[in-house]
Tab-separated table of N, CA and C in Angstrom:
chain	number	residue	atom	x	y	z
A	1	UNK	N	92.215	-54.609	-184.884
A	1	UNK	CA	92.354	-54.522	-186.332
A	1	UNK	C	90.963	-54.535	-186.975
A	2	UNK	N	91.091	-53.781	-187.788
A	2	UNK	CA	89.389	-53.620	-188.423
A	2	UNK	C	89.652	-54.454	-189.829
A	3	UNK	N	88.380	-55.131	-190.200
A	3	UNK	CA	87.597	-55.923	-190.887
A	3	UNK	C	88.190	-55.680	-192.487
A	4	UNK	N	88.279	-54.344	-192.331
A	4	UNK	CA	89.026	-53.742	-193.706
A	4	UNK	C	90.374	-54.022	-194.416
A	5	UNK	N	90.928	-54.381	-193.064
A	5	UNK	CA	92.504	-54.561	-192.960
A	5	UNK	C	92.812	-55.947	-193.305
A	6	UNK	N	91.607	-56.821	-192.460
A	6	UNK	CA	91.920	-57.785	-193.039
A	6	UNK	C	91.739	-58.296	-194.078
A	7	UNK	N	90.513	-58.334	-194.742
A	7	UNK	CA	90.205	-59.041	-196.008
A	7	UNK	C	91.050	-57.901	-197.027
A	8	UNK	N	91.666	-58.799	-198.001
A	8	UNK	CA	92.711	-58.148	-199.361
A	8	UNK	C	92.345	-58.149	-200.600
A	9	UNK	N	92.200	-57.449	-201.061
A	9	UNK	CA	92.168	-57.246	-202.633
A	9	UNK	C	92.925	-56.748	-203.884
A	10	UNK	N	92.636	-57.540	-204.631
A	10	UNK	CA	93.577	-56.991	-205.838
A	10	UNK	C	93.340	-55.886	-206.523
A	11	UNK	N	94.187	-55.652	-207.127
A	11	UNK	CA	93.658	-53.972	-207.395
A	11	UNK	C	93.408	-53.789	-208.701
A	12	UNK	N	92.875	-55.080	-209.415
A	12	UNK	CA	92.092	-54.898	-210.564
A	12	UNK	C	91.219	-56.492	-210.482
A	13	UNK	N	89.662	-56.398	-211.114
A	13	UNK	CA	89.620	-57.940	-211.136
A	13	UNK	C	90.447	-58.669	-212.130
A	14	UNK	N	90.233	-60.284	-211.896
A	14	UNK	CA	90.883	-60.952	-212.326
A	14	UNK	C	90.251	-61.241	-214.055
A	15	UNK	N	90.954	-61.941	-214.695
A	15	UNK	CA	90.578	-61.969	-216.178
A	15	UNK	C	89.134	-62.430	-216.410
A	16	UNK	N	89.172	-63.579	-215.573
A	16	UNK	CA	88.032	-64.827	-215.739
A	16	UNK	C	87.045	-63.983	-215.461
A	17	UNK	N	87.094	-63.252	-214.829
A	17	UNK	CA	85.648	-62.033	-214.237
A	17	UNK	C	85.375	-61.551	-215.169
A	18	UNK	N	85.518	-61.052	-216.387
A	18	UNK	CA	84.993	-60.830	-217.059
A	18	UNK	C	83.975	-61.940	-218.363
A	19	UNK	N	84.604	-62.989	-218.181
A	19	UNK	CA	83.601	-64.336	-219.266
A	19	UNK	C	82.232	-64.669	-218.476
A	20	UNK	N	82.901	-64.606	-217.105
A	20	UNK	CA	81.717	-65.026	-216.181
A	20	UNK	C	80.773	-63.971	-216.109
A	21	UNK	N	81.058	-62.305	-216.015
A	21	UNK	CA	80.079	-60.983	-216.152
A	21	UNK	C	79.313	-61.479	-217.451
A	22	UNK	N	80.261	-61.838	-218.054
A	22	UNK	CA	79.249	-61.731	-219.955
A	22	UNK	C	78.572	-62.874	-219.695
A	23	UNK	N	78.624	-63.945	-219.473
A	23	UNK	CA	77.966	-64.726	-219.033
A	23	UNK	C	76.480	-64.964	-218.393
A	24	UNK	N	76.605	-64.319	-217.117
A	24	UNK	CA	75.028	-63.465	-216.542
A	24	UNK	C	74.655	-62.418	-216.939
A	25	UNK	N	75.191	-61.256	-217.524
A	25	UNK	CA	74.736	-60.226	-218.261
A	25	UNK	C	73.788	-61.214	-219.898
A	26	UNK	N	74.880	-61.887	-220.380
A	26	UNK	CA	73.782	-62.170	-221.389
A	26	UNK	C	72.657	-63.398	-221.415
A	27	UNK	N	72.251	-63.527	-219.871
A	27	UNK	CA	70.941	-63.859	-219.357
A	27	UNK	C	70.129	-62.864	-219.548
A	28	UNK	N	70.251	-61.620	-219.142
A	28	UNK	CA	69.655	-60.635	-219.060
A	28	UNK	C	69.544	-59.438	-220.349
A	29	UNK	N	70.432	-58.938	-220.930
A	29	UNK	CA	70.507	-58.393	-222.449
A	29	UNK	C	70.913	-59.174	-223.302
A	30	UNK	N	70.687	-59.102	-224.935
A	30	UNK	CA	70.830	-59.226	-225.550
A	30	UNK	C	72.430	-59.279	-225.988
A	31	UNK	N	73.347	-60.640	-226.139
A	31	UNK	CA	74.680	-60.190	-227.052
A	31	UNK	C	75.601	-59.292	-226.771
A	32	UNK	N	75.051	-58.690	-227.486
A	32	UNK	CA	75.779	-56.958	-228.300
A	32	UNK	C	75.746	-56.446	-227.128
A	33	UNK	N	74.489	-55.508	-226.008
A	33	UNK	CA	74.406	-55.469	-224.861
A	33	UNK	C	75.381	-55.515	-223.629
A	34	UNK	N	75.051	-56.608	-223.514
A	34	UNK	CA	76.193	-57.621	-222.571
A	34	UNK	C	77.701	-56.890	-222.751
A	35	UNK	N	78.210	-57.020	-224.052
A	35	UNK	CA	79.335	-57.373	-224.510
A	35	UNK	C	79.756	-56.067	-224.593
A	36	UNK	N	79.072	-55.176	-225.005
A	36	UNK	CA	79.127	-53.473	-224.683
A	36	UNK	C	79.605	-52.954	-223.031
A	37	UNK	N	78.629	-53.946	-222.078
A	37	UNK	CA	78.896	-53.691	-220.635
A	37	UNK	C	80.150	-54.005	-220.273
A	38	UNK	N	80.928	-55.493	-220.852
A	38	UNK	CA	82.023	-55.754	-220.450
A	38	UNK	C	82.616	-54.875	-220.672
A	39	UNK	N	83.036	-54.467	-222.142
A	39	UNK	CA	83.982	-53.507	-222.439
A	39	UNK	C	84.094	-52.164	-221.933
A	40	UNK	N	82.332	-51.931	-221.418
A	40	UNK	CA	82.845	-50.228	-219.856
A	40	UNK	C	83.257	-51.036	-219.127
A	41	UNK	N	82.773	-51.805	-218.024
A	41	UNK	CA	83.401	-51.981	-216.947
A	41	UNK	C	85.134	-52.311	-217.010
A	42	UNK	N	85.444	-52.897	-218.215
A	42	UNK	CA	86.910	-53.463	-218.171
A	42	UNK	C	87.753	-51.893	-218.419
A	43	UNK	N	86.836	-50.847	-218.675
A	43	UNK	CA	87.908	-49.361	-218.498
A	43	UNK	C	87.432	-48.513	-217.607
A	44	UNK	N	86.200	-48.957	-216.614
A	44	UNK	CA	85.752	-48.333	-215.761
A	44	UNK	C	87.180	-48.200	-214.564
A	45	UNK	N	86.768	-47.343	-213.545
A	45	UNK	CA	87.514	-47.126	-212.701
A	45	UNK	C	87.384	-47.952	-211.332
A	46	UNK	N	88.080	-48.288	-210.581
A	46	UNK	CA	87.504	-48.599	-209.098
A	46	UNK	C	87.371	-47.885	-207.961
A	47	UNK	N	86.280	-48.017	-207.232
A	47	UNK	CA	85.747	-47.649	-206.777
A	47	UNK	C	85.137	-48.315	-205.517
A	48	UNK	N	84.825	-47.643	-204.863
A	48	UNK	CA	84.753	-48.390	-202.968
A	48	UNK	C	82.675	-48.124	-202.487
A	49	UNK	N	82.118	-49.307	-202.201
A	49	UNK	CA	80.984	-49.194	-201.969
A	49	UNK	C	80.708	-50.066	-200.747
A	50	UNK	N	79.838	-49.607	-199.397
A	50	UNK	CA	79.718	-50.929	-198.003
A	50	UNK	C	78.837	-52.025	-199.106
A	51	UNK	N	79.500	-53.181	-197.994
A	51	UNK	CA	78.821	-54.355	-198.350
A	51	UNK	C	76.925	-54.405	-198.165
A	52	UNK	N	76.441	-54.046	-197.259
A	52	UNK	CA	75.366	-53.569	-196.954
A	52	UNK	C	74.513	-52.540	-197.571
A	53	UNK	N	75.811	-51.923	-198.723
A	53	UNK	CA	74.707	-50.875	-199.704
A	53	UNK	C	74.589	-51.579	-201.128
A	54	UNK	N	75.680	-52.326	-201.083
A	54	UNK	CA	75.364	-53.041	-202.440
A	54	UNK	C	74.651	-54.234	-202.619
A	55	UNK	N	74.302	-54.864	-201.253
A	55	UNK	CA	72.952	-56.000	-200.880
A	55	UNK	C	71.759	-54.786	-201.137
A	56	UNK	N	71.548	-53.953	-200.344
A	56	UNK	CA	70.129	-53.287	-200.604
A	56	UNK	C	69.999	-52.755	-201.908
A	57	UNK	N	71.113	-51.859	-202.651
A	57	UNK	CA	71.222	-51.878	-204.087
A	57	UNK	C	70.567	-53.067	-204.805
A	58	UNK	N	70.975	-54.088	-204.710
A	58	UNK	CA	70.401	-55.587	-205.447
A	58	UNK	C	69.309	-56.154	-205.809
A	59	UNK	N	69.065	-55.829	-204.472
A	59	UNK	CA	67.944	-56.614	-204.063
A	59	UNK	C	67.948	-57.994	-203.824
A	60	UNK	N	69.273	-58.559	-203.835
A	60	UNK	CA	69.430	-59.691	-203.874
A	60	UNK	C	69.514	-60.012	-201.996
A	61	UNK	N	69.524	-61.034	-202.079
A	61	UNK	CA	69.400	-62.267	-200.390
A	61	UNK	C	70.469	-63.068	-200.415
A	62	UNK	N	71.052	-62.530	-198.826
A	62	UNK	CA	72.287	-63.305	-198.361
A	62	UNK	C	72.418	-64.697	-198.798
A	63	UNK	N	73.575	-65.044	-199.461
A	63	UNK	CA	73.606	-66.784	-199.751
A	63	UNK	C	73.887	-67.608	-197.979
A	64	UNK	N	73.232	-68.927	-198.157
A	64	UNK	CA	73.108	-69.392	-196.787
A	64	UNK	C	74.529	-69.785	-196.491
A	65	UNK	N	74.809	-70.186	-195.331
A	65	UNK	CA	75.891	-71.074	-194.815
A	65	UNK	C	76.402	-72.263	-195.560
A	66	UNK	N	75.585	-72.883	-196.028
A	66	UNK	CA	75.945	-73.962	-196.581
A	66	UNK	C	76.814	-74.258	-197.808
A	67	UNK	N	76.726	-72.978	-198.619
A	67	UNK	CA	77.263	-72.958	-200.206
A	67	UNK	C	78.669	-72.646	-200.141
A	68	UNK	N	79.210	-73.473	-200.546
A	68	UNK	CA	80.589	-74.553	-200.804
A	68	UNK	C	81.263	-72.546	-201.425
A	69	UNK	N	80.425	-72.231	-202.908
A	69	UNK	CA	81.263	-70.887	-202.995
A	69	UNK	C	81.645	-69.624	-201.977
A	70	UNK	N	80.813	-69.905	-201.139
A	70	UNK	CA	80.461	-69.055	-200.115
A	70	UNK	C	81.930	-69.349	-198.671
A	71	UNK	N	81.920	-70.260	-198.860
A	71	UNK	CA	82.850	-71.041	-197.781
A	71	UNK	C	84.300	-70.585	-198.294
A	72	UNK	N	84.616	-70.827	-199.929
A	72	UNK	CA	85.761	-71.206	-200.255
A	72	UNK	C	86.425	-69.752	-200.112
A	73	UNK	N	85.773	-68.383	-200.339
A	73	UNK	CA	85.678	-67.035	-200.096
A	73	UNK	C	86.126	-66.537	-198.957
A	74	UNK	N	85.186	-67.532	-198.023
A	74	UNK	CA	85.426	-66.873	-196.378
A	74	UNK	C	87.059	-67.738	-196.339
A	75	UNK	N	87.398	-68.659	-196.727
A	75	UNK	CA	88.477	-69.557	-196.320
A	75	UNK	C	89.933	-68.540	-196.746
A	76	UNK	N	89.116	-67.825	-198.278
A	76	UNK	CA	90.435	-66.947	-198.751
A	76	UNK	C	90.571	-65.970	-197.879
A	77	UNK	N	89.700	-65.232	-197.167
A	77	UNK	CA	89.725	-64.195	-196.566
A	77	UNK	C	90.571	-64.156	-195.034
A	78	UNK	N	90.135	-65.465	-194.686
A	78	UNK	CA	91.093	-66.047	-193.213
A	78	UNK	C	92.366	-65.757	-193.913
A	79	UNK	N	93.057	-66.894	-194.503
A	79	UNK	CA	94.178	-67.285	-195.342
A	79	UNK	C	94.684	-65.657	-195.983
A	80	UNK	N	93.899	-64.511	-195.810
A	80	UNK	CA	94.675	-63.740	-196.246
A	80	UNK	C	94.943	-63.463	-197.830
A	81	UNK	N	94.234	-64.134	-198.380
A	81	UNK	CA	94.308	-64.522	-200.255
A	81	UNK	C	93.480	-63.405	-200.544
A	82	UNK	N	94.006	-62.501	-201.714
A	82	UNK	CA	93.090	-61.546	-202.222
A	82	UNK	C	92.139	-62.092	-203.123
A	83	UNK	N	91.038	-60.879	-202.842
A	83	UNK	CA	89.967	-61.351	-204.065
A	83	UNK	C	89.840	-60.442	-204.667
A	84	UNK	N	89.126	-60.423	-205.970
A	84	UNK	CA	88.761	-59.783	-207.124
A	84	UNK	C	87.729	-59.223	-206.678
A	85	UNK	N	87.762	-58.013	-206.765
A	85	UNK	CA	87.052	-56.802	-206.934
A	85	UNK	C	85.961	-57.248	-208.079
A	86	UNK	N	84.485	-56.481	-207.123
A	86	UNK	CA	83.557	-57.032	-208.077
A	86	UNK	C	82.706	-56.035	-209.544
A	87	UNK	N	82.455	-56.466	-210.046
A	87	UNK	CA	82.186	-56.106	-211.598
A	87	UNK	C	80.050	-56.021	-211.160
A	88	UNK	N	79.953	-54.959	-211.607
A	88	UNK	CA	78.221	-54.168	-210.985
A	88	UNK	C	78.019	-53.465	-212.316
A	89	UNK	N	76.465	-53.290	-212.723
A	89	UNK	CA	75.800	-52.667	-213.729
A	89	UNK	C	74.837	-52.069	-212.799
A	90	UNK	N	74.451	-50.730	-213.286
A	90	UNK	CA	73.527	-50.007	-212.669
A	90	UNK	C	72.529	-49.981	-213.664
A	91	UNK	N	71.199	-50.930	-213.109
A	91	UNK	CA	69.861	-50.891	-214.052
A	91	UNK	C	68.973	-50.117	-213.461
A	92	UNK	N	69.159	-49.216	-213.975
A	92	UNK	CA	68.121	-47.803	-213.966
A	92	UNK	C	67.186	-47.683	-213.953
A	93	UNK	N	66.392	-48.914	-215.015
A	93	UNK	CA	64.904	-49.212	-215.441
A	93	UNK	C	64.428	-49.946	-214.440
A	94	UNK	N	65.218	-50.924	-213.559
A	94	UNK	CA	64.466	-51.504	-212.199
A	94	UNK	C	64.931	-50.863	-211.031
A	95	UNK	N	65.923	-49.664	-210.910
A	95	UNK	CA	66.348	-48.904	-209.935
A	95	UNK	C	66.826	-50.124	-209.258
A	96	UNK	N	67.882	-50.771	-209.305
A	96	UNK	CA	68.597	-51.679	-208.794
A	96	UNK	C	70.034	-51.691	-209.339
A	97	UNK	N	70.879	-52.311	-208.848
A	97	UNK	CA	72.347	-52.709	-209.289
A	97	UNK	C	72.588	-54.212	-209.400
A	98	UNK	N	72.842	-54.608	-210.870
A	98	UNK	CA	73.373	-56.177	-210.666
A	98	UNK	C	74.401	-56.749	-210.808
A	99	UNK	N	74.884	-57.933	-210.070
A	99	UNK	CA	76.396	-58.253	-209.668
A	99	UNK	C	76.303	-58.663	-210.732
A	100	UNK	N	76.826	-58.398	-211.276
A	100	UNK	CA	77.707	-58.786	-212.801
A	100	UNK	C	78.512	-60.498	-212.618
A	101	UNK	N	79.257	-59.869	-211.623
A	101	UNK	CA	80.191	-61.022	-210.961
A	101	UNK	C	80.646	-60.541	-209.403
A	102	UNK	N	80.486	-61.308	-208.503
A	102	UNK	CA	81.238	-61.185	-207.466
A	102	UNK	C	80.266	-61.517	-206.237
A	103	UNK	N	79.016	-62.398	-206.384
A	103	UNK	CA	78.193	-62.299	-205.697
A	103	UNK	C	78.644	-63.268	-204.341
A	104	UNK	N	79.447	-64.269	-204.773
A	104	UNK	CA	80.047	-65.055	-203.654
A	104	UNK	C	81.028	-64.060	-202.794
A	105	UNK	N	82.139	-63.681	-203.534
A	105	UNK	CA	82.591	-63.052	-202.675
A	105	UNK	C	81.697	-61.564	-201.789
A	106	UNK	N	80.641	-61.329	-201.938
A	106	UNK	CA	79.579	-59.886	-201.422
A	106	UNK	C	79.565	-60.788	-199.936
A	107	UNK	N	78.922	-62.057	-200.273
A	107	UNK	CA	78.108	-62.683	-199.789
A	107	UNK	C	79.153	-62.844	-198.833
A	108	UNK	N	80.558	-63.442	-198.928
A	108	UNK	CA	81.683	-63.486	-197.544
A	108	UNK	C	82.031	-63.009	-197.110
A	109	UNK	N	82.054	-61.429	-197.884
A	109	UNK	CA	82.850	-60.119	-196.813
A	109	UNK	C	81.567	-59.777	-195.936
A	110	UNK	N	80.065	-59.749	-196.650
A	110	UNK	CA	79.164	-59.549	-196.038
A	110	UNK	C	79.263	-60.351	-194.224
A	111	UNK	N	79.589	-61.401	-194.393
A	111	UNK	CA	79.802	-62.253	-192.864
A	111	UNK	C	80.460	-62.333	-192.189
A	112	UNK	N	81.518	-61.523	-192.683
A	112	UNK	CA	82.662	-60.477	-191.652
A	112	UNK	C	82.156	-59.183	-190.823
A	113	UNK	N	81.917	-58.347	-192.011
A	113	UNK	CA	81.550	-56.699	-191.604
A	113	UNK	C	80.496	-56.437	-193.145
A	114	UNK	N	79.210	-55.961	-192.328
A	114	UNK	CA	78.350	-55.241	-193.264
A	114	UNK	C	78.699	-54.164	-193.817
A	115	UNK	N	79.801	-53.565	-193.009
A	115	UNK	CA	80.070	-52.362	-193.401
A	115	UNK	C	81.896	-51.760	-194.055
A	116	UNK	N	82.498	-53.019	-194.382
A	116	UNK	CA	83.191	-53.226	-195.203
A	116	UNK	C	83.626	-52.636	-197.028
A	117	UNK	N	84.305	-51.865	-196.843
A	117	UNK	CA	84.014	-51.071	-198.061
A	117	UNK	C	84.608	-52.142	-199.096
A	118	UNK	N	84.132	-52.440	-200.550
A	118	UNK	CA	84.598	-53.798	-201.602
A	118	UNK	C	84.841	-52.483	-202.505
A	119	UNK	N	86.059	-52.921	-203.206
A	119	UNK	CA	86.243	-52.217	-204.809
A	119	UNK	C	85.560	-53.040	-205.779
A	120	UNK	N	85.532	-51.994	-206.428
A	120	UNK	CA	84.036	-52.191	-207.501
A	120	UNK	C	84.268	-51.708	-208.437
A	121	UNK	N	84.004	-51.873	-209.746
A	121	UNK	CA	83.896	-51.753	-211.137
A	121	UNK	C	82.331	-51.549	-211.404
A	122	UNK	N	81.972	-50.349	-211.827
A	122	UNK	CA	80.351	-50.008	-211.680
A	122	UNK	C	79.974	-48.995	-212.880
A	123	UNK	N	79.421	-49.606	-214.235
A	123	UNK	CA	79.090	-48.939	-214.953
A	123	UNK	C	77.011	-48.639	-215.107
């Protein structure tokens, strides 16, 4: 059985994914900004990207073993519990992509299969 099969997802994210996107987005833009991004991504489409292209996309670094969010992810993924599809902005001006939301769960499918395709919400 491949890696794909097992870990489940829902086939839209969940509500809370979006307070938490606006949340770290408006670390980074301004308000209005931010709040503009939610509202594409919440009519964007989904879409399938490897776990391994959206780490090098990032630029971001594997979270370690130790982090409790990181754990509770891999625990859903055993258990068979779907997760929320993650919410991505494409910043153009640093030629990077940032997790909006979903970086715990990247980080657990990542420690299954690198090459794991995640649905994605990507404006």
């Amino acid at each position: 059985m491949k890696n794909e099969d097992v870990i489940k997802w829902f086939e839209e994210p969940e509500e809370h994914d979006y307070p938490a996107a606006f949340s770290y987005l408006s670390l980074i833009y301004e308000n209005a900004k931010a709040q503009e991004l939610i509202t594409k991504l919440r009519e964007a489409k989904i879409t399938f990207f490897k776990s391994k292209d959206i780490f090098r996309a990032s630029a971001l670094s594997l979270l370690g073993n130790n982090n409790s969010h990181l754990e509770s992810n891999r625990k859903k993924i055993k258990d068979k519990v779907p997760l929320s599809p993650l919410l991505l902005v494409r910043d153009s001006a640093n030629g990077k992509v940032i997790i909006a939301d979903g970086y715990h769960r990247l980080c657990a499918v990542y420690s299954f299969d690198e090459d794991v395709e995640i649905p994605c919400k990507i404006v």
